[in-house]
Coordinates of C-alpha atoms and ligand atoms in Angstrom, one line a residue:
M1 CA 16.3 17.7 -5.5
A2 CA 20.0 16.8 -5.8
V3 CA 21.1 13.8 -7.8
I4 CA 23.5 11.7 -5.7
A5 CA 26.9 12.2 -7.2
R6 CA 28.8 9.1 -8.1
P7 CA 31.8 9.0 -5.8
R8 CA 35.2 7.7 -6.9
G9 CA 37.8 5.2 -5.7
A10 CA 38.3 4.9 -2.0
V11 CA 35.6 7.5 -1.2
R12 CA 33.2 5.3 -3.1
E13 CA 34.1 2.3 -0.9
Q14 CA 33.4 4.5 2.2
V15 CA 30.1 5.7 0.8
A16 CA 29.0 2.2 0.0
D17 CA 29.8 1.1 3.5
R18 CA 28.0 4.0 5.1
F19 CA 24.6 2.6 4.0
A20 CA 25.5 -1.1 4.6
T21 CA 23.0 -1.4 7.5
E22 CA 20.2 0.3 5.6
K23 CA 20.8 -1.9 2.5
R24 CA 20.8 -5.1 4.5
L25 CA 17.6 -4.1 6.3
A26 CA 15.9 -3.1 3.0
G27 CA 17.0 -6.4 1.5
L28 CA 15.6 -8.4 4.4
N29 CA 12.4 -6.5 4.7
I30 CA 11.8 -6.8 1.0
L31 CA 12.6 -10.5 1.1
V32 CA 10.0 -11.1 3.8
A33 CA 7.6 -9.0 1.8
F34 CA 7.9 -11.0 -1.4
L35 CA 7.8 -14.4 0.4
A36 CA 4.5 -13.3 1.8
L37 CA 3.3 -12.1 -1.6
A38 CA 4.2 -15.5 -3.1
I39 CA 1.9 -17.4 -0.7
G40 CA -0.7 -14.7 -0.7
G41 CA -0.7 -14.5 -4.5
L42 CA -1.0 -18.3 -4.8
M43 CA -4.2 -18.1 -2.7
G44 CA -5.6 -15.6 -5.2
V45 CA -5.1 -18.2 -7.9
L46 CA -7.0 -20.8 -5.9
Q47 CA -9.9 -18.2 -5.4
V48 CA -10.3 -17.4 -9.0
L49 CA -10.3 -21.1 -9.8
E50 CA -13.0 -21.7 -7.2
Y51 CA -15.1 -18.9 -8.8
N52 CA -14.9 -21.0 -12.0
G53 CA -16.0 -24.2 -10.4
I54 CA -12.5 -25.7 -10.0
D55 CA -12.3 -26.3 -6.2
L56 CA -8.6 -27.0 -5.4
Y57 CA -9.3 -26.4 -1.8
R58 CA -10.4 -30.0 -1.5
A59 CA -7.0 -31.1 -2.7
V60 CA -5.2 -29.0 -0.2
K61 CA -7.4 -29.8 2.7
P62 CA -4.6 -31.2 4.9
V63 CA -2.7 -27.9 4.6
L64 CA -5.7 -25.6 4.5
P65 CA -8.5 -27.2 6.6
G66 CA -10.4 -23.9 6.6
G67 CA -10.7 -24.0 2.7
Y68 CA -11.7 -20.9 0.8
Y69 CA -12.1 -18.6 3.8
Q70 CA -8.8 -19.6 5.3
G71 CA -7.2 -19.1 1.9
L72 CA -8.9 -15.7 1.6
T73 CA -7.6 -14.7 5.1
L74 CA -4.1 -15.6 4.0
H75 CA -4.6 -13.7 0.7
G76 CA -5.7 -10.5 2.5
V77 CA -3.4 -10.6 5.4
L78 CA -0.2 -11.6 3.5
N79 CA -0.8 -9.3 0.5
V80 CA -2.2 -6.1 2.0
L81 CA -0.8 -6.3 5.5
V82 CA 2.5 -8.2 5.4
F83 CA 3.8 -7.6 1.9
T84 CA 3.0 -3.9 2.0
T85 CA 4.2 -3.2 5.5
F86 CA 7.5 -5.0 5.3
Y87 CA 8.2 -3.6 1.8
I88 CA 7.4 0.0 2.9
I89 CA 9.5 -0.1 6.1
G90 CA 12.5 -1.6 4.1
F91 CA 12.2 0.9 1.3
L92 CA 11.7 4.0 3.4
T93 CA 14.6 3.0 5.7
L94 CA 17.0 3.0 2.7
I95 CA 15.7 5.9 0.7
A96 CA 15.2 8.3 3.6
A97 CA 18.8 7.7 4.7
M98 CA 20.1 8.1 1.2
S99 CA 18.1 11.2 0.6
F100 CA 19.4 12.7 3.8
D101 CA 22.8 11.5 2.6
R102 CA 23.5 10.1 6.1
P103 CA 22.8 6.8 7.8
L104 CA 19.8 6.5 10.1
A105 CA 20.5 8.0 13.5
S106 CA 20.3 4.5 15.1
G107 CA 21.2 1.4 13.3
R108 CA 20.4 -0.6 16.4
L109 CA 16.9 0.8 16.6
A110 CA 16.4 -0.1 12.9
W111 CA 17.4 -3.7 13.6
V112 CA 15.1 -3.8 16.6
T113 CA 12.3 -2.6 14.4
F114 CA 12.9 -5.4 11.9
W115 CA 13.1 -8.2 14.5
L116 CA 10.0 -7.0 16.4
M117 CA 8.0 -6.9 13.1
L118 CA 9.2 -10.3 12.2
A119 CA 8.3 -11.7 15.7
G120 CA 4.8 -10.1 15.4
L121 CA 4.4 -11.7 12.0
L122 CA 5.3 -15.2 13.3
V123 CA 3.0 -14.9 16.3
A124 CA 0.1 -13.9 14.0
A125 CA 1.0 -16.5 11.3
V126 CA 0.6 -19.6 13.6
P127 CA -3.1 -19.2 14.4
I128 CA -3.9 -18.3 10.7
L129 CA -2.1 -21.5 9.5
L130 CA -3.8 -23.6 12.2
N131 CA -7.2 -22.3 11.0
R132 CA -7.8 -20.6 14.3
A133 CA -8.0 -17.1 12.8
T134 CA -10.1 -17.4 9.7
V135 CA -11.5 -13.9 10.2
L136 CA -10.2 -12.2 6.9
F137 CA -7.9 -9.2 7.0
T138 CA -10.6 -7.0 8.5
F139 CA -11.2 -9.3 11.5
Y140 CA -14.7 -7.8 12.2
P141 CA -16.3 -9.1 15.4
P142 CA -18.4 -11.1 16.1
L143 CA -15.9 -13.3 14.2
K144 CA -13.4 -14.2 16.9
A145 CA -9.9 -15.3 16.2
D146 CA -7.3 -16.8 18.5
G147 CA -5.9 -14.0 20.7
F148 CA -2.4 -14.5 19.3
Y149 CA -3.6 -13.4 15.9
Y150 CA -4.5 -10.0 17.3
L151 CA -1.4 -9.8 19.5
G152 CA 0.9 -10.6 16.6
L153 CA -0.6 -8.0 14.3
T154 CA -0.5 -5.4 17.0
L155 CA 3.2 -6.1 17.5
V156 CA 3.8 -5.6 13.8
V157 CA 2.0 -2.3 13.8
A158 CA 3.5 -0.9 17.0
S159 CA 7.0 -1.8 15.7
T160 CA 6.6 0.3 12.6
W161 CA 6.3 3.4 14.9
L162 CA 10.0 2.9 15.7
L163 CA 10.9 3.9 12.1
L164 CA 9.2 7.2 12.7
V165 CA 11.3 7.7 15.8
N166 CA 14.5 6.8 13.9
L167 CA 13.5 9.2 11.1
A168 CA 12.8 12.0 13.5
L169 CA 16.2 11.5 15.2
T170 CA 17.9 11.4 11.8
Y171 CA 16.1 14.6 10.7
R172 CA 17.3 16.4 13.9
A173 CA 20.9 15.4 13.3
W174 CA 20.6 16.4 9.7
R175 CA 19.1 19.8 10.6
A176 CA 21.9 20.5 13.0
A177 CA 24.4 19.9 10.2
N178 CA 22.4 21.7 7.5
P179 CA 20.7 24.8 9.1
G180 CA 18.7 26.7 6.5
A181 CA 18.7 23.9 3.9
K182 CA 15.4 22.5 2.6
I183 CA 14.7 18.9 3.6
P184 CA 15.5 16.6 0.7
L185 CA 12.3 15.7 -1.0
A186 CA 12.3 11.9 -0.6
A187 CA 13.2 12.3 3.1
F188 CA 10.4 14.9 3.6
M189 CA 7.9 12.5 2.0
S190 CA 9.1 9.5 4.0
I191 CA 8.6 11.4 7.3
I192 CA 5.1 12.6 6.2
T193 CA 4.2 9.0 5.3
M194 CA 5.3 7.6 8.6
T195 CA 3.7 10.5 10.6
M196 CA 0.4 10.0 8.8
W197 CA 0.6 6.2 9.5
T198 CA 1.4 6.7 13.1
I199 CA -1.7 9.0 13.6
A200 CA -3.8 6.5 11.6
T201 CA -2.8 3.5 13.7
F202 CA -4.4 5.0 16.8
G203 CA -7.6 3.3 15.7
I204 CA -6.4 -0.2 15.3
A205 CA -4.1 0.0 18.4
T206 CA -7.1 1.0 20.5
E207 CA -9.3 -1.6 19.0
M208 CA -6.8 -4.3 19.6
L209 CA -5.7 -3.3 23.1
F210 CA -9.0 -2.4 24.6
L211 CA -11.5 -4.5 22.7
L212 CA -10.2 -7.5 20.8
I213 CA -7.2 -8.8 22.8
P214 CA -9.0 -8.8 26.2
W215 CA -12.0 -10.3 24.5
A216 CA -10.2 -13.1 22.7
F217 CA -8.2 -14.0 25.8
G218 CA -11.4 -14.2 27.8
L219 CA -10.6 -11.3 30.1
V220 CA -13.9 -9.6 29.3
P221 CA -17.2 -11.3 28.4
G222 CA -18.0 -9.4 25.3
T223 CA -17.3 -6.7 22.8
D224 CA -19.1 -4.0 20.8
V225 CA -19.3 -4.7 17.1
I226 CA -19.9 -1.2 15.7
L227 CA -17.3 0.5 17.9
A228 CA -14.7 -2.2 16.8
R229 CA -15.6 -1.6 13.2
T230 CA -15.3 2.1 13.5
L231 CA -11.9 1.9 15.1
F232 CA -10.8 -0.6 12.5
W233 CA -11.8 1.8 9.6
F234 CA -10.1 4.7 11.5
T235 CA -6.9 2.9 10.5
G236 CA -8.3 0.8 7.6
H237 CA -8.9 3.7 5.4
P238 CA -5.7 5.7 5.8
I239 CA -3.7 2.4 5.5
V240 CA -4.5 2.6 1.8
Y241 CA -2.4 5.8 1.7
F242 CA 0.3 4.3 3.8
W243 CA 0.5 1.8 0.9
L244 CA 0.2 4.4 -1.8
L245 CA 2.5 7.1 -0.6
P246 CA 5.7 5.1 -1.0
A247 CA 4.7 4.4 -4.5
Y248 CA 4.1 8.2 -5.0
I249 CA 7.6 8.8 -3.6
S250 CA 8.9 6.7 -6.3
W251 CA 6.7 8.3 -9.0
Y252 CA 7.8 11.8 -7.9
T253 CA 11.4 11.4 -6.9
M254 CA 12.7 8.6 -9.1
V255 CA 10.5 7.8 -12.1
P256 CA 11.3 11.2 -13.8
R257 CA 15.0 10.3 -13.7
L258 CA 14.3 6.8 -14.9
A259 CA 12.4 8.4 -17.8
G260 CA 15.4 10.6 -18.6
G261 CA 13.9 13.9 -17.5
R262 CA 13.0 15.9 -14.4
L263 CA 10.2 16.2 -11.9
F264 CA 7.9 19.0 -13.0
S265 CA 7.3 20.7 -9.6
E266 CA 8.7 19.9 -6.2
P267 CA 6.5 22.5 -4.4
M268 CA 3.4 20.9 -5.9
A269 CA 4.6 17.5 -4.8
R270 CA 5.0 18.7 -1.3
V271 CA 1.5 20.2 -1.3
A272 CA 0.1 16.8 -2.3
F273 CA 1.9 15.1 0.6
V274 CA 0.9 17.7 3.2
L275 CA -2.7 17.3 2.0
F276 CA -2.4 13.5 2.5
L277 CA -1.1 14.0 6.0
V278 CA -4.1 16.3 6.8
L279 CA -6.9 14.5 4.9
S280 CA -6.1 10.8 5.0
V281 CA -7.3 9.9 8.4
P282 CA -10.6 11.8 9.1
I283 CA -12.5 10.0 6.3
G284 CA -12.7 6.3 7.3
I285 CA -16.5 6.3 7.8
H286 CA -16.9 6.1 4.0
H287 CA -16.4 2.3 4.6
Q288 CA -19.4 2.4 6.9
Y289 CA -22.2 4.0 4.9
T290 CA -24.4 1.0 5.5
D291 CA -23.5 0.5 9.2
P292 CA -26.1 1.4 11.8
G293 CA -25.2 3.5 14.9
I294 CA -23.4 6.3 13.0
S295 CA -25.3 9.5 12.2
E296 CA -25.9 10.5 8.6
I297 CA -24.4 13.9 9.3
W298 CA -21.0 12.3 10.0
K299 CA -21.3 10.0 7.1
L300 CA -21.9 13.1 4.9
V301 CA -18.9 14.9 6.5
H302 CA -16.6 12.0 5.8
F303 CA -18.0 11.8 2.2
I304 CA -17.1 15.5 1.7
F305 CA -13.5 15.0 3.1
T306 CA -13.1 11.9 0.9
V307 CA -13.8 14.0 -2.1
G308 CA -11.1 16.3 -0.7
V309 CA -8.5 13.6 -0.5
F310 CA -9.1 13.0 -4.2
F311 CA -7.4 16.3 -4.8
P312 CA -3.8 15.4 -3.9
S313 CA -4.0 12.4 -6.2
L314 CA -5.3 14.7 -9.0
L315 CA -2.3 17.0 -8.3
T316 CA -0.1 13.9 -8.5
F317 CA -1.7 12.9 -11.8
F318 CA -0.9 16.4 -13.3
N319 CA 2.6 16.6 -11.8
V320 CA 3.6 13.1 -12.8
V321 CA 2.3 13.3 -16.4
A322 CA 4.0 16.7 -16.7
S323 CA 7.3 15.1 -15.6
L324 CA 6.8 12.3 -18.1
E325 CA 6.2 14.9 -20.8
N326 CA 9.3 16.8 -19.7
S327 CA 11.2 13.5 -20.1
G328 CA 9.7 12.6 -23.4
R329 CA 10.6 16.0 -24.8
A330 CA 14.1 15.8 -23.3
R331 CA 14.6 12.6 -25.3
G332 CA 13.6 14.3 -28.5
G333 CA 9.9 13.6 -28.4
K334 CA 7.6 16.1 -30.2
G335 CA 3.9 16.8 -30.8
W336 CA 0.9 16.9 -28.4
L337 CA 1.1 13.2 -27.6
A338 CA 3.8 11.7 -29.8
W339 CA 6.4 12.5 -27.0
I340 CA 4.9 9.4 -25.3
F341 CA 6.7 7.2 -27.8
A342 CA 10.1 8.8 -27.0
L343 CA 9.8 7.5 -23.4
P344 CA 12.1 4.6 -22.5
W345 CA 9.6 1.7 -22.8
N346 CA 12.4 -0.8 -22.9
E347 CA 13.5 0.2 -19.3
P348 CA 11.7 -2.3 -17.0
A349 CA 11.7 -0.1 -13.8
F350 CA 10.1 2.7 -15.8
T351 CA 7.6 0.7 -17.8
T352 CA 6.4 -1.3 -14.8
Q353 CA 5.7 1.9 -12.8
V354 CA 3.9 3.7 -15.7
F355 CA 1.7 0.7 -16.1
A356 CA 0.9 0.9 -12.4
M357 CA 0.0 4.6 -12.9
L358 CA -2.3 3.8 -15.9
L359 CA -4.1 1.1 -13.9
F360 CA -4.4 3.5 -10.9
A361 CA -6.1 6.2 -13.0
F362 CA -9.1 3.7 -13.4
G363 CA -8.9 2.5 -9.8
G364 CA -9.0 6.1 -8.6
A365 CA -12.0 6.9 -10.8
G366 CA -13.8 3.9 -9.2
G367 CA -12.8 5.3 -5.8
V368 CA -15.1 8.4 -6.3
I369 CA -18.0 6.1 -7.1
N370 CA -17.4 4.1 -3.9
A371 CA -17.1 7.4 -1.9
S372 CA -20.5 8.7 -3.2
Y373 CA -23.1 7.8 -0.6
N374 CA -25.8 6.7 -3.0
L375 CA -23.7 4.9 -5.5
N376 CA -21.9 3.1 -2.7
L377 CA -25.2 1.4 -1.9
V378 CA -25.0 -0.3 -5.3
V379 CA -21.4 -1.5 -5.1
H380 CA -20.8 -2.1 -1.4
N381 CA -19.8 -5.7 -0.5
T382 CA -19.9 -6.7 -4.2
A383 CA -17.1 -7.9 -6.5
W384 CA -16.9 -4.3 -7.7
I385 CA -14.9 -3.4 -4.5
S386 CA -12.5 -6.3 -5.2
G387 CA -12.1 -4.9 -8.7
H388 CA -11.4 -1.4 -7.2
F389 CA -8.7 -2.6 -4.8
H390 CA -6.9 -4.8 -7.3
L391 CA -6.3 -1.7 -9.4
T392 CA -5.2 0.4 -6.4
V393 CA -3.3 -1.7 -3.9
G394 CA -2.9 -4.6 -6.4
S395 CA -1.5 -2.5 -9.2
A396 CA -0.7 1.1 -8.2
V397 CA 1.1 -0.2 -5.2
A398 CA 2.2 -3.8 -5.9
L399 CA 3.2 -3.3 -9.5
T400 CA 5.2 -0.1 -8.5
F401 CA 6.9 -2.0 -5.7
M402 CA 7.9 -4.7 -8.2
G403 CA 9.1 -2.1 -10.7
I404 CA 11.2 -0.4 -8.0
T405 CA 13.0 -3.7 -7.3
Y406 CA 14.3 -3.8 -10.8
W407 CA 16.8 -1.2 -9.8
L408 CA 16.7 -1.7 -6.0
V409 CA 17.6 -5.4 -5.9
P410 CA 20.7 -4.7 -8.1
L411 CA 21.6 -1.8 -5.8
I412 CA 21.3 -3.9 -2.7
T413 CA 23.0 -7.0 -4.1
G414 CA 25.5 -5.4 -6.4
R415 CA 24.3 -7.7 -9.2
A416 CA 22.7 -6.6 -12.5
L417 CA 19.1 -7.5 -13.3
W418 CA 19.2 -11.0 -14.8
S419 CA 16.8 -10.4 -17.7
R420 CA 15.3 -7.1 -18.9
G421 CA 13.2 -9.0 -21.4
L422 CA 11.6 -11.1 -18.7
A423 CA 11.0 -8.0 -16.6
L424 CA 9.2 -6.3 -19.5
A425 CA 7.1 -9.4 -20.1
Q426 CA 6.2 -9.4 -16.4
A427 CA 5.0 -5.8 -16.7
W428 CA 2.9 -6.4 -19.8
L429 CA 1.4 -9.6 -18.4
W430 CA 0.4 -7.8 -15.2
L431 CA -1.2 -4.9 -17.2
I432 CA -3.2 -7.2 -19.5
G433 CA -4.1 -9.6 -16.8
M434 CA -5.2 -6.9 -14.4
V435 CA -7.2 -5.0 -17.0
T436 CA -9.1 -8.2 -17.7
F437 CA -9.5 -9.3 -14.1
S438 CA -10.6 -6.0 -12.7
H439 CA -12.9 -5.1 -15.5
F440 CA -14.9 -8.2 -15.2
M441 CA -14.9 -8.0 -11.4
H442 CA -16.4 -4.5 -11.6
M443 CA -19.0 -5.8 -14.1
L444 CA -19.8 -8.8 -11.8
G445 CA -20.2 -6.4 -8.9
L446 CA -22.7 -4.3 -10.9
L447 CA -24.6 -7.5 -11.6
G448 CA -24.8 -8.1 -7.8
M449 CA -22.2 -10.7 -7.3
P450 CA -21.1 -10.5 -3.6
R451 CA -17.4 -10.3 -2.6
R452 CA -15.7 -12.7 -0.1
T453 CA -18.0 -15.6 -1.1
M454 CA -17.4 -19.1 -2.5
I455 CA -19.2 -18.2 -5.7
G456 CA -18.4 -21.6 -7.3
A457 CA -20.4 -23.3 -4.6
A458 CA -23.2 -20.7 -4.3
P459 CA -26.7 -22.2 -5.0
Y460 CA -27.8 -18.7 -6.1
I461 CA -25.2 -18.3 -8.8
Q462 CA -26.7 -16.4 -11.8
P463 CA -26.4 -17.3 -15.5
E464 CA -25.2 -13.7 -16.2
W465 CA -22.4 -14.1 -13.7
Q466 CA -21.4 -17.5 -15.2
A467 CA -21.0 -15.8 -18.6
L468 CA -18.4 -13.4 -17.2
L469 CA -16.6 -15.4 -14.6
P470 CA -14.2 -17.2 -17.1
F471 CA -12.7 -13.8 -17.9
T472 CA -11.7 -13.4 -14.3
L473 CA -9.9 -16.7 -14.6
V474 CA -8.1 -15.6 -17.7
G475 CA -7.0 -12.4 -16.0
G476 CA -5.9 -14.2 -12.8
L477 CA -3.8 -16.7 -14.8
L478 CA -2.1 -13.9 -16.8
M479 CA -1.2 -12.3 -13.5
F480 CA 0.1 -15.7 -12.2
A481 CA 2.3 -15.9 -15.3
S482 CA 3.5 -12.4 -14.6
A483 CA 4.4 -13.4 -11.0
I484 CA 6.3 -16.4 -12.2
C485 CA 8.4 -14.2 -14.6
Y486 CA 9.0 -11.8 -11.6
Y487 CA 10.1 -14.4 -9.1
L488 CA 12.3 -16.3 -11.6
N489 CA 14.0 -13.1 -12.6
M490 CA 14.6 -12.1 -9.0
L491 CA 15.9 -15.5 -8.1
M492 CA 18.3 -15.5 -11.0
T493 CA 19.4 -11.9 -10.3
I494 CA 20.3 -12.7 -6.7
T495 CA 22.1 -16.0 -7.5
R496 CA 23.4 -15.5 -11.1
G497 CA 23.3 -11.7 -11.8
R498 CA 26.5 -10.3 -13.4
P499 CA 28.4 -8.3 -10.7
E500 CA 27.7 -4.6 -11.0
P501 CA 28.7 -2.9 -7.8
D502 CA 28.3 0.9 -8.4
Q503 CA 24.6 1.4 -8.5
E504 CA 22.8 4.4 -7.2
V505 CA 19.3 5.5 -6.2
P506 CA 17.9 7.2 -9.3
F507 CA 16.9 10.5 -7.5
S508 CA 15.6 13.1 -9.9
R509 CA 16.2 16.8 -10.2
A510 CA 13.2 19.1 -10.6
V511 CA 12.3 21.8 -13.1
S512 CA 10.9 23.8 -10.1
G513 CA 13.0 22.5 -7.2
P514 CA 13.8 23.2 -3.5
E515 CA 14.6 26.9 -4.3
D516 CA 10.9 27.4 -5.0
V517 CA 9.7 25.6 -1.9
P518 CA 8.0 28.1 0.6
A519 CA 9.0 27.7 4.3
A520 CA 5.5 26.3 5.2
L521 CA 6.1 23.3 2.9
D522 CA 9.3 22.5 4.7
R523 CA 7.8 22.1 8.1
F524 CA 5.9 19.4 9.9
T525 CA 4.4 20.8 13.1
P526 CA 1.6 23.0 11.6
W527 CA 0.4 20.1 9.4
V528 CA 0.5 17.6 12.2
V529 CA -1.6 19.9 14.4
T530 CA -4.1 20.5 11.6
A531 CA -4.3 16.7 11.0
L532 CA -5.0 16.0 14.7
L533 CA -7.6 18.7 14.9
L534 CA -9.5 17.4 11.9
V535 CA -9.4 13.9 13.3
A536 CA -10.7 15.1 16.6
I537 CA -13.6 17.0 14.9
N538 CA -14.5 14.2 12.4
Y539 CA -14.2 11.3 14.8
G540 CA -14.7 12.8 18.3
P541 CA -18.6 12.9 18.4
T542 CA -19.0 9.5 16.8
L543 CA -16.5 7.8 19.0
Y544 CA -17.9 9.5 22.1
Y545 CA -21.4 8.3 21.2
L546 CA -20.3 4.8 20.4
V547 CA -18.3 4.4 23.6
S548 CA -20.9 5.9 25.8
T549 CA -23.8 3.9 24.4
G550 CA -21.8 0.7 23.7
R551 CA -23.1 -2.6 25.0
F552 CA -20.1 -4.8 25.3
N553 CA -22.0 -8.0 25.3
I554 CA -21.2 -9.8 22.0
T555 CA -19.5 -13.0 22.9
G556 CA -18.3 -13.8 19.4
L557 CA -18.2 -16.8 17.2
S558 CA -15.7 -18.9 15.3
P559 CA -17.9 -20.7 12.7
W560 CA -15.0 -22.3 10.7
Ligands
HAS601 FE1 -10.3 2.7 -2.1 C1 -12.6 0.5 -0.6 C2 -12.6 5.2 -2.0 C3 -8.0 5.0 -3.3 C4 -7.8 0.5 -1.5 N1 -10.2 0.8 -1.2 C5 -11.3 0.1 -0.7 C6 -10.8 -1.2 -0.3 C7 -9.4 -1.2 -0.5 C8 -9.1 0.1 -1.1 C9 -8.4 -2.3 -0.1 O1 -15.2 5.8 -0.5 C10 -11.6 -2.3 0.3 C11 -11.5 -2.4 1.8 C12 -12.4 -3.6 2.3 O2 -11.8 -4.7 2.4 O3 -13.6 -3.4 2.5 N2 -10.3 4.7 -2.6 C13 -11.4 5.6 -2.5 C14 -11.0 6.9 -3.1 C15 -9.7 6.8 -3.5 C16 -9.3 5.4 -3.2 C17 -11.9 8.1 -3.2 N3 -8.3 2.7 -2.4 C18 -7.5 3.8 -2.9 C19 -6.2 3.4 -2.8 C20 -6.1 2.1 -2.3 C21 -7.5 1.7 -2.0 C22 -5.0 4.3 -3.3 C23 -4.9 1.2 -2.0 C24 -3.7 1.5 -2.2 N4 -12.2 2.9 -1.5 C25 -13.0 4.0 -1.4 C26 -14.3 3.7 -0.8 C27 -14.2 2.4 -0.4 C28 -12.9 1.9 -0.8 C29 -15.4 4.6 -0.5 C30 -15.3 1.6 0.4 C31 -16.2 0.9 -0.5 C32 -17.1 -0.1 0.2 O4 -18.3 0.2 0.1 O5 -16.7 -1.0 0.9 C33 -8.9 8.0 -4.1 O6 -7.8 8.2 -3.2 C34 -8.4 7.7 -5.4 C35 -7.7 8.9 -6.0 C36 -6.9 8.5 -7.3 C37 -6.8 9.1 -8.4 C38 -6.0 8.6 -9.6 C39 -4.8 9.5 -9.8 C40 -3.9 8.9 -10.9 C41 -2.5 9.0 -10.9 C42 -1.7 8.4 -12.0 C43 -1.5 9.4 -13.2 C44 -0.5 8.9 -14.2 C45 -0.9 8.3 -15.4 C46 0.2 7.9 -16.3 C47 -2.3 7.9 -15.7 C48 -7.6 10.4 -8.7 C49 -1.8 9.7 -9.9 C50 0.0 8.5 -17.7 C51 1.0 7.8 -18.6 C52 1.5 8.4 -19.7 C53 2.5 7.7 -20.5 C54 1.2 9.8 -20.1
CU602 CU1 -11.2 4.2 2.2

């Protein structure tokens, strides 16, 4: 993949201006994302305090009348729906354009996308804050929220499709100007990510439009719980790859350069992304092993395909570590493993992202345990699952997204990072805090501690849980300290950072680059068709059965 050349003089001014819209949009999206994360993260601190018998919800009752469960709804919705979605849309808007080396086809459409997403967010936020949507981020019926909660979230999701439209138009214009060239890697990956996401959101859009919205506004008397859950997980599983793939884009196309070397193999990176497009969606039933109404046969099929989607992450593991080794050796590193010490550990954007990778290796291993039908019965609905997703979305994704901002915010604002030392401290605190927190959450899960529960107030709290719970608090507080370092550093960068105008996206070259990419890995249509076919096979019979036998008579409840 080509490195963006540093333009000179007047040309530089022009180039900087060419991406002004994309930069502004990336900046605004990422600002919204991190504001959401600040509130969502704070709720996490309240939760871990409650686990340890310090119930601050009583103190904040005027603000959070719904207590723990309202806080948990905010934690889930803000962190995994709002933070991720806004960040991803902002990040992909900018890097896809820069990778194509042309602005997006429609700046106006890009603005419309942002404003619609923001409007959706505000519509959904009001009922949550008023304690009229304390249904957690999974909003399973029979729990019933205010209709505007569903409406707002639907608007956010539907608006993200507009980015795919914009990318498709940009691709068409780029192709007309570059017949025969290979699509630049980061642009190819961005389009795959948004295509996968658009297919994936069929589930949640159908659930919202046909089941939950009419039900919550009283247009129909009841709904069907299992059908709603199945449609939710149709999207709810692949959403994790919607979060992960932008982090992978950074690990493949930028981290090797930050490390001072090259990506090992571009063709292999494309194979991984194509496999994610094909395999991410038709596996959602691995969240429903314990649900009635779905045949064991389809649970088994979804299990087998889940093991399949492990493979592109293993390819990524190999490719990313090989790229790091390439970089370590390019910096004079030697030996079987000693090259690791030659890597630029004093570079915040690099270190933060490699820590995210390390944590993900463990989160990924836990994923296979979740996916296995019989082991899932041990860990389902326990604190183990919270341990799992704090390593995945809470680290592989969130920590990578923070690491990226260590070069991206300077690029957008034209100001140098305020403190590299503070950024490195942030990375180390997150690593140590998360290892502690997630390890003990996994252990507590194995000891049977349920997730999504006010453990501090539970009459059945076990002595062996009580022995381990303080460690979750230590981990949580270390992550809180990490977050403070992060926000302080960003605030100071934006307001006080030394001017440093000529920053660039650190796109990497590859050892095996575009020249080695076969034509099949530079196309979308065959893979989209395969993806749709697999979705139809893996979901068709179950959805048909659930719709045709559904009894839409659950009136719903709002117990908070
Ligand atoms: Fe998961 C539940 C299975 C990945 C998130 N998952 C969840 C939930 C969330 C979540 C949020 O099968 C809970 C949802 C809820 O509220 O109920 N998950 C998997 C599997 C994978 C997986 C098989 N999950 C993710 C990712 C997530 C995420 C990614 C977010 C971003 N998960 C499940 C299952 C459940 C589940 C069941 C349901 C459980 C239940 O009962 O409720 C795989 O995709 C993981 C593959 C990953 C790897 C790791 C590759 C490592 C790499 C880094 C290498 C580089 C290094 C650096 C180490 C194979 C690429 C080296 C450094 C040097 C210096 C050399
Ligand atoms: Cu899943």
